[in-house]
Protein backbone atom coordinates (compact mmCIF):
# COMPACT_ATOMS: atom_id res chain seq x y z
CA UNK A 1 0.00 0.00 0.00
CA UNK A 2 1.39 3.38 -1.03
CA UNK A 3 1.33 6.24 1.47
CA UNK A 4 -0.17 9.39 0.02
CA UNK A 5 1.51 12.60 1.15
CA UNK A 6 -0.39 15.80 1.82
CA UNK A 7 0.60 18.42 -0.77
CA UNK A 8 2.78 21.35 0.27
CA UNK A 9 1.64 24.93 -0.09
CA UNK A 10 3.62 27.57 -1.91
CA UNK A 11 4.66 30.75 -0.08
CA UNK A 12 1.87 32.75 -1.71
CA UNK A 13 -0.68 30.19 -0.48
CA UNK A 14 0.47 30.09 3.13
CA UNK A 15 0.87 33.87 3.26
CA UNK A 16 -2.78 34.06 2.12
CA UNK A 17 -3.80 31.59 4.84
CA UNK A 18 -2.02 33.71 7.45
CA UNK A 19 -3.53 36.94 6.10
CA UNK A 20 -7.06 35.49 6.20
CA UNK A 21 -6.78 34.19 9.76
CA UNK A 22 -6.38 35.77 13.16
CA UNK A 23 -6.14 32.82 15.58
CA UNK A 24 -2.95 30.86 16.08
CA UNK A 25 -1.49 28.42 18.54
CA UNK A 26 1.96 28.91 19.98
CA UNK A 27 3.91 25.99 21.41
CA UNK A 28 6.45 27.05 24.03
CA UNK A 29 9.24 24.85 25.36
CA UNK A 30 8.15 23.57 28.75
CA UNK A 31 10.25 21.84 31.38
CA UNK A 32 9.14 18.38 30.32
CA UNK A 33 6.25 18.93 27.91
CA UNK A 34 5.54 21.69 25.40
CA UNK A 35 2.94 24.25 26.46
CA UNK A 36 0.46 25.28 23.76
CA UNK A 37 -1.71 28.38 24.00
CA UNK A 38 -4.07 30.14 21.56
CA UNK A 39 -3.17 33.69 20.48
CA UNK A 40 -4.83 36.37 18.41
CA UNK A 41 -2.38 37.65 15.81
CA UNK A 42 -1.94 40.29 13.14
CA UNK A 43 0.27 39.88 10.07
CA UNK A 44 1.98 42.81 8.34
CA UNK A 45 3.10 40.76 5.34
CA UNK A 46 6.47 40.05 6.93
CA UNK A 47 5.99 39.36 10.64
CA UNK A 48 3.35 37.82 12.86
CA UNK A 49 2.58 39.93 15.93
CA UNK A 50 0.86 38.81 19.11
CA UNK A 51 -0.46 40.50 22.24
CA UNK A 52 0.01 38.77 25.56
CA UNK A 53 -1.06 39.55 29.07
CA UNK A 54 1.93 40.46 31.23
CA UNK A 55 1.43 37.45 33.48
CA UNK A 56 0.96 33.71 33.26
CA UNK A 57 2.76 30.54 32.31
CA UNK A 58 3.42 31.65 28.71
CA UNK A 59 5.33 34.73 29.91
CA UNK A 60 7.50 32.64 32.22
CA UNK A 61 8.20 30.11 29.45
CA UNK A 62 8.97 32.93 26.99
CA UNK A 63 11.53 34.33 29.42
CA UNK A 64 13.14 30.90 29.85
CA UNK A 65 13.30 30.24 26.09
CA UNK A 66 11.98 32.37 23.25
CA UNK A 67 12.03 29.48 20.74
CA UNK A 68 8.51 28.51 19.66
CA UNK A 69 6.38 26.85 17.01
CA UNK A 70 3.40 28.82 15.72
CA UNK A 71 0.52 27.13 13.93
CA UNK A 72 -2.26 28.67 11.83
CA UNK A 73 -4.95 26.49 10.31
CA UNK A 74 -8.18 26.61 8.32
CA UNK A 75 -10.53 23.71 7.74
CA UNK A 76 -14.04 22.91 6.59
CA UNK A 77 -16.62 21.67 9.12
CA UNK A 78 -16.40 18.09 7.83
CA UNK A 79 -12.56 18.25 7.52
CA UNK A 80 -12.74 17.42 3.82
CA UNK A 81 -10.60 20.52 3.17
CA UNK A 82 -7.87 21.85 5.40
CA UNK A 83 -4.72 23.90 5.26
CA UNK A 84 -2.16 24.65 7.92
CA UNK A 85 1.20 26.26 8.37
CA UNK A 86 3.62 25.65 11.21
CA UNK A 87 6.45 28.13 11.67
CA UNK A 88 9.41 27.59 13.96
CA UNK A 89 11.20 30.68 15.14
CA UNK A 90 11.84 32.99 18.02
CA UNK A 91 9.41 35.28 19.83
CA UNK A 92 10.80 38.64 20.83
CA UNK A 93 9.20 41.40 22.84
CA UNK A 94 8.68 44.56 20.81
CA UNK A 95 10.13 47.51 22.71
CA UNK A 96 10.08 50.26 20.06
CA UNK A 97 7.21 52.58 21.03
CA UNK A 98 6.24 53.42 17.43
CA UNK A 99 6.18 49.77 16.34
CA UNK A 100 4.14 48.84 19.43
CA UNK A 101 1.62 51.61 18.73
CA UNK A 102 1.19 50.47 15.11
CA UNK A 103 0.73 46.84 16.16
CA UNK A 104 -1.79 47.77 18.87
CA UNK A 105 -3.77 49.84 16.34
CA UNK A 106 -3.71 46.84 13.97
CA UNK A 107 -5.26 44.71 16.73
CA UNK A 108 -7.97 47.32 17.27
CA UNK A 109 -8.70 47.27 13.53
CA UNK A 110 -8.76 43.45 13.51
CA UNK A 111 -11.30 43.31 16.33
CA UNK A 112 -13.54 45.92 14.71
CA UNK A 113 -13.27 44.67 11.10
CA UNK A 114 -13.85 41.02 12.03
CA UNK A 115 -16.61 42.02 14.46
CA UNK A 116 -15.00 40.02 17.25
CA UNK A 117 -16.67 39.97 20.64
CA UNK A 118 -15.36 42.40 23.23
CA UNK A 119 -14.89 39.32 25.43
CA UNK A 120 -11.56 38.84 23.61
CA UNK A 121 -10.30 41.94 25.43
CA UNK A 122 -10.00 39.89 28.64
CA UNK A 123 -7.32 37.75 26.95
CA UNK A 124 -5.43 40.96 26.16
CA UNK A 125 -5.39 42.39 29.68
CA UNK A 126 -8.52 44.56 29.34
CA UNK A 127 -12.09 44.41 30.55
CA UNK A 128 -14.75 43.31 28.04
CA UNK A 129 -16.50 46.56 28.98
CA UNK A 130 -13.55 48.57 27.60
CA UNK A 131 -13.74 49.79 24.01
CA UNK A 132 -11.35 48.01 21.63
CA UNK A 133 -9.44 51.30 21.29
CA UNK A 134 -8.19 50.84 24.86
CA UNK A 135 -5.68 48.31 23.46
CA UNK A 136 -3.94 51.12 21.59
CA UNK A 137 -4.28 53.71 24.35
CA UNK A 138 -3.00 51.64 27.29
CA UNK A 139 -0.13 49.18 27.56
CA UNK A 140 -1.75 46.44 29.60
CA UNK A 141 -0.27 43.76 27.38
CA UNK A 142 3.07 42.79 25.90
CA UNK A 143 3.63 42.98 22.14
CA UNK A 144 5.51 40.02 20.68
CA UNK A 145 6.89 39.48 17.19
CA UNK A 146 7.86 36.20 15.54
CA UNK A 147 11.34 36.53 14.09
CA UNK A 148 14.33 34.33 13.31
CA UNK A 149 12.18 31.85 11.38
CA UNK A 150 14.09 28.59 10.89
CA UNK A 151 11.48 26.29 9.40
CA UNK A 152 8.06 26.49 7.75
CA UNK A 153 5.83 23.51 7.04
CA UNK A 154 2.70 24.39 5.06
CA UNK A 155 0.36 21.66 3.87
CA UNK A 156 -3.03 21.51 2.17
CA UNK A 157 -5.71 19.00 1.39
CA UNK A 158 -8.01 20.85 -0.99
PDB file of C-alpha atoms in Angstrom:
ATOM      1  CA  UNK A   1       0.000   0.000   0.000  1.00  0.00           C
ATOM      2  CA  UNK A   2       1.386   3.383  -1.030  1.00  0.00           C
ATOM      3  CA  UNK A   3       1.326   6.238   1.473  1.00  0.00           C
ATOM      4  CA  UNK A   4      -0.167   9.391   0.019  1.00  0.00           C
ATOM      5  CA  UNK A   5       1.509  12.599   1.147  1.00  0.00           C
ATOM      6  CA  UNK A   6      -0.394  15.797   1.816  1.00  0.00           C
ATOM      7  CA  UNK A   7       0.603  18.423  -0.773  1.00  0.00           C
ATOM      8  CA  UNK A   8       2.779  21.345   0.274  1.00  0.00           C
ATOM      9  CA  UNK A   9       1.637  24.926  -0.089  1.00  0.00           C
ATOM     10  CA  UNK A  10       3.623  27.566  -1.909  1.00  0.00           C
ATOM     11  CA  UNK A  11       4.657  30.754  -0.079  1.00  0.00           C
ATOM     12  CA  UNK A  12       1.869  32.748  -1.713  1.00  0.00           C
ATOM     13  CA  UNK A  13      -0.681  30.190  -0.480  1.00  0.00           C
ATOM     14  CA  UNK A  14       0.470  30.088   3.126  1.00  0.00           C
ATOM     15  CA  UNK A  15       0.867  33.872   3.257  1.00  0.00           C
ATOM     16  CA  UNK A  16      -2.776  34.057   2.119  1.00  0.00           C
ATOM     17  CA  UNK A  17      -3.804  31.588   4.836  1.00  0.00           C
ATOM     18  CA  UNK A  18      -2.023  33.708   7.451  1.00  0.00           C
ATOM     19  CA  UNK A  19      -3.530  36.944   6.101  1.00  0.00           C
ATOM     20  CA  UNK A  20      -7.057  35.492   6.203  1.00  0.00           C
ATOM     21  CA  UNK A  21      -6.778  34.191   9.757  1.00  0.00           C
ATOM     22  CA  UNK A  22      -6.375  35.771  13.156  1.00  0.00           C
ATOM     23  CA  UNK A  23      -6.144  32.824  15.584  1.00  0.00           C
ATOM     24  CA  UNK A  24      -2.952  30.859  16.082  1.00  0.00           C
ATOM     25  CA  UNK A  25      -1.487  28.416  18.537  1.00  0.00           C
ATOM     26  CA  UNK A  26       1.963  28.907  19.976  1.00  0.00           C
ATOM     27  CA  UNK A  27       3.915  25.986  21.410  1.00  0.00           C
ATOM     28  CA  UNK A  28       6.453  27.046  24.026  1.00  0.00           C
ATOM     29  CA  UNK A  29       9.235  24.854  25.355  1.00  0.00           C
ATOM     30  CA  UNK A  30       8.151  23.571  28.750  1.00  0.00           C
ATOM     31  CA  UNK A  31      10.248  21.838  31.382  1.00  0.00           C
ATOM     32  CA  UNK A  32       9.138  18.378  30.323  1.00  0.00           C
ATOM     33  CA  UNK A  33       6.247  18.934  27.911  1.00  0.00           C
ATOM     34  CA  UNK A  34       5.539  21.687  25.397  1.00  0.00           C
ATOM     35  CA  UNK A  35       2.943  24.246  26.460  1.00  0.00           C
ATOM     36  CA  UNK A  36       0.456  25.277  23.759  1.00  0.00           C
ATOM     37  CA  UNK A  37      -1.713  28.385  23.998  1.00  0.00           C
ATOM     38  CA  UNK A  38      -4.070  30.142  21.561  1.00  0.00           C
ATOM     39  CA  UNK A  39      -3.167  33.686  20.480  1.00  0.00           C
ATOM     40  CA  UNK A  40      -4.828  36.374  18.415  1.00  0.00           C
ATOM     41  CA  UNK A  41      -2.383  37.645  15.809  1.00  0.00           C
ATOM     42  CA  UNK A  42      -1.935  40.285  13.139  1.00  0.00           C
ATOM     43  CA  UNK A  43       0.275  39.880  10.075  1.00  0.00           C
ATOM     44  CA  UNK A  44       1.977  42.810   8.340  1.00  0.00           C
ATOM     45  CA  UNK A  45       3.103  40.760   5.339  1.00  0.00           C
ATOM     46  CA  UNK A  46       6.472  40.050   6.929  1.00  0.00           C
ATOM     47  CA  UNK A  47       5.992  39.363  10.645  1.00  0.00           C
ATOM     48  CA  UNK A  48       3.346  37.817  12.860  1.00  0.00           C
ATOM     49  CA  UNK A  49       2.580  39.934  15.926  1.00  0.00           C
ATOM     50  CA  UNK A  50       0.862  38.808  19.109  1.00  0.00           C
ATOM     51  CA  UNK A  51      -0.457  40.496  22.240  1.00  0.00           C
ATOM     52  CA  UNK A  52       0.015  38.765  25.561  1.00  0.00           C
ATOM     53  CA  UNK A  53      -1.063  39.551  29.069  1.00  0.00           C
ATOM     54  CA  UNK A  54       1.927  40.464  31.229  1.00  0.00           C
ATOM     55  CA  UNK A  55       1.427  37.447  33.485  1.00  0.00           C
ATOM     56  CA  UNK A  56       0.961  33.706  33.263  1.00  0.00           C
ATOM     57  CA  UNK A  57       2.757  30.543  32.313  1.00  0.00           C
ATOM     58  CA  UNK A  58       3.423  31.651  28.715  1.00  0.00           C
ATOM     59  CA  UNK A  59       5.332  34.731  29.909  1.00  0.00           C
ATOM     60  CA  UNK A  60       7.502  32.638  32.215  1.00  0.00           C
ATOM     61  CA  UNK A  61       8.199  30.106  29.450  1.00  0.00           C
ATOM     62  CA  UNK A  62       8.966  32.931  26.992  1.00  0.00           C
ATOM     63  CA  UNK A  63      11.533  34.332  29.424  1.00  0.00           C
ATOM     64  CA  UNK A  64      13.136  30.897  29.846  1.00  0.00           C
ATOM     65  CA  UNK A  65      13.300  30.236  26.095  1.00  0.00           C
ATOM     66  CA  UNK A  66      11.979  32.371  23.245  1.00  0.00           C
ATOM     67  CA  UNK A  67      12.030  29.478  20.743  1.00  0.00           C
ATOM     68  CA  UNK A  68       8.509  28.506  19.659  1.00  0.00           C
ATOM     69  CA  UNK A  69       6.381  26.853  17.010  1.00  0.00           C
ATOM     70  CA  UNK A  70       3.401  28.821  15.717  1.00  0.00           C
ATOM     71  CA  UNK A  71       0.521  27.129  13.926  1.00  0.00           C
ATOM     72  CA  UNK A  72      -2.256  28.673  11.828  1.00  0.00           C
ATOM     73  CA  UNK A  73      -4.951  26.490  10.306  1.00  0.00           C
ATOM     74  CA  UNK A  74      -8.175  26.608   8.323  1.00  0.00           C
ATOM     75  CA  UNK A  75     -10.532  23.711   7.736  1.00  0.00           C
ATOM     76  CA  UNK A  76     -14.041  22.906   6.590  1.00  0.00           C
ATOM     77  CA  UNK A  77     -16.616  21.674   9.116  1.00  0.00           C
ATOM     78  CA  UNK A  78     -16.400  18.092   7.834  1.00  0.00           C
ATOM     79  CA  UNK A  79     -12.562  18.250   7.518  1.00  0.00           C
ATOM     80  CA  UNK A  80     -12.743  17.423   3.817  1.00  0.00           C
ATOM     81  CA  UNK A  81     -10.601  20.519   3.175  1.00  0.00           C
ATOM     82  CA  UNK A  82      -7.873  21.851   5.400  1.00  0.00           C
ATOM     83  CA  UNK A  83      -4.723  23.898   5.263  1.00  0.00           C
ATOM     84  CA  UNK A  84      -2.161  24.648   7.919  1.00  0.00           C
ATOM     85  CA  UNK A  85       1.198  26.264   8.365  1.00  0.00           C
ATOM     86  CA  UNK A  86       3.621  25.650  11.208  1.00  0.00           C
ATOM     87  CA  UNK A  87       6.446  28.133  11.668  1.00  0.00           C
ATOM     88  CA  UNK A  88       9.409  27.585  13.956  1.00  0.00           C
ATOM     89  CA  UNK A  89      11.197  30.681  15.136  1.00  0.00           C
ATOM     90  CA  UNK A  90      11.845  32.986  18.021  1.00  0.00           C
ATOM     91  CA  UNK A  91       9.407  35.278  19.827  1.00  0.00           C
ATOM     92  CA  UNK A  92      10.798  38.638  20.830  1.00  0.00           C
ATOM     93  CA  UNK A  93       9.198  41.397  22.843  1.00  0.00           C
ATOM     94  CA  UNK A  94       8.684  44.559  20.810  1.00  0.00           C
ATOM     95  CA  UNK A  95      10.127  47.514  22.709  1.00  0.00           C
ATOM     96  CA  UNK A  96      10.075  50.255  20.059  1.00  0.00           C
ATOM     97  CA  UNK A  97       7.213  52.582  21.025  1.00  0.00           C
ATOM     98  CA  UNK A  98       6.236  53.423  17.426  1.00  0.00           C
ATOM     99  CA  UNK A  99       6.185  49.770  16.342  1.00  0.00           C
ATOM    100  CA  UNK A 100       4.141  48.841  19.432  1.00  0.00           C
ATOM    101  CA  UNK A 101       1.620  51.615  18.729  1.00  0.00           C
ATOM    102  CA  UNK A 102       1.193  50.474  15.107  1.00  0.00           C
ATOM    103  CA  UNK A 103       0.729  46.839  16.161  1.00  0.00           C
ATOM    104  CA  UNK A 104      -1.790  47.772  18.867  1.00  0.00           C
ATOM    105  CA  UNK A 105      -3.768  49.837  16.337  1.00  0.00           C
ATOM    106  CA  UNK A 106      -3.707  46.844  13.966  1.00  0.00           C
ATOM    107  CA  UNK A 107      -5.256  44.713  16.733  1.00  0.00           C
ATOM    108  CA  UNK A 108      -7.975  47.321  17.271  1.00  0.00           C
ATOM    109  CA  UNK A 109      -8.704  47.269  13.526  1.00  0.00           C
ATOM    110  CA  UNK A 110      -8.762  43.452  13.507  1.00  0.00           C
ATOM    111  CA  UNK A 111     -11.301  43.314  16.334  1.00  0.00           C
ATOM    112  CA  UNK A 112     -13.538  45.916  14.712  1.00  0.00           C
ATOM    113  CA  UNK A 113     -13.270  44.667  11.097  1.00  0.00           C
ATOM    114  CA  UNK A 114     -13.852  41.021  12.033  1.00  0.00           C
ATOM    115  CA  UNK A 115     -16.614  42.023  14.460  1.00  0.00           C
ATOM    116  CA  UNK A 116     -15.001  40.020  17.254  1.00  0.00           C
ATOM    117  CA  UNK A 117     -16.665  39.966  20.635  1.00  0.00           C
ATOM    118  CA  UNK A 118     -15.361  42.404  23.230  1.00  0.00           C
ATOM    119  CA  UNK A 119     -14.892  39.320  25.426  1.00  0.00           C
ATOM    120  CA  UNK A 120     -11.558  38.845  23.605  1.00  0.00           C
ATOM    121  CA  UNK A 121     -10.299  41.938  25.429  1.00  0.00           C
ATOM    122  CA  UNK A 122      -9.999  39.888  28.641  1.00  0.00           C
ATOM    123  CA  UNK A 123      -7.315  37.746  26.947  1.00  0.00           C
ATOM    124  CA  UNK A 124      -5.435  40.959  26.155  1.00  0.00           C
ATOM    125  CA  UNK A 125      -5.392  42.388  29.682  1.00  0.00           C
ATOM    126  CA  UNK A 126      -8.516  44.556  29.344  1.00  0.00           C
ATOM    127  CA  UNK A 127     -12.087  44.409  30.551  1.00  0.00           C
ATOM    128  CA  UNK A 128     -14.749  43.305  28.043  1.00  0.00           C
ATOM    129  CA  UNK A 129     -16.502  46.559  28.984  1.00  0.00           C
ATOM    130  CA  UNK A 130     -13.551  48.575  27.601  1.00  0.00           C
ATOM    131  CA  UNK A 131     -13.743  49.792  24.013  1.00  0.00           C
ATOM    132  CA  UNK A 132     -11.352  48.013  21.626  1.00  0.00           C
ATOM    133  CA  UNK A 133      -9.436  51.301  21.291  1.00  0.00           C
ATOM    134  CA  UNK A 134      -8.188  50.838  24.855  1.00  0.00           C
ATOM    135  CA  UNK A 135      -5.683  48.307  23.464  1.00  0.00           C
ATOM    136  CA  UNK A 136      -3.942  51.121  21.590  1.00  0.00           C
ATOM    137  CA  UNK A 137      -4.282  53.709  24.354  1.00  0.00           C
ATOM    138  CA  UNK A 138      -3.002  51.638  27.293  1.00  0.00           C
ATOM    139  CA  UNK A 139      -0.134  49.177  27.560  1.00  0.00           C
ATOM    140  CA  UNK A 140      -1.753  46.441  29.604  1.00  0.00           C
ATOM    141  CA  UNK A 141      -0.269  43.761  27.377  1.00  0.00           C
ATOM    142  CA  UNK A 142       3.067  42.786  25.900  1.00  0.00           C
ATOM    143  CA  UNK A 143       3.628  42.981  22.139  1.00  0.00           C
ATOM    144  CA  UNK A 144       5.507  40.016  20.677  1.00  0.00           C
ATOM    145  CA  UNK A 145       6.892  39.482  17.185  1.00  0.00           C
ATOM    146  CA  UNK A 146       7.864  36.200  15.540  1.00  0.00           C
ATOM    147  CA  UNK A 147      11.343  36.526  14.090  1.00  0.00           C
ATOM    148  CA  UNK A 148      14.326  34.327  13.312  1.00  0.00           C
ATOM    149  CA  UNK A 149      12.182  31.854  11.377  1.00  0.00           C
ATOM    150  CA  UNK A 150      14.087  28.588  10.886  1.00  0.00           C
ATOM    151  CA  UNK A 151      11.480  26.288   9.399  1.00  0.00           C
ATOM    152  CA  UNK A 152       8.060  26.492   7.747  1.00  0.00           C
ATOM    153  CA  UNK A 153       5.827  23.513   7.041  1.00  0.00           C
ATOM    154  CA  UNK A 154       2.701  24.394   5.063  1.00  0.00           C
ATOM    155  CA  UNK A 155       0.359  21.656   3.867  1.00  0.00           C
ATOM    156  CA  UNK A 156      -3.034  21.510   2.173  1.00  0.00           C
ATOM    157  CA  UNK A 157      -5.714  19.001   1.391  1.00  0.00           C
ATOM    158  CA  UNK A 158      -8.013  20.847  -0.991  1.00  0.00           C
TER     159      UNK A 158
END
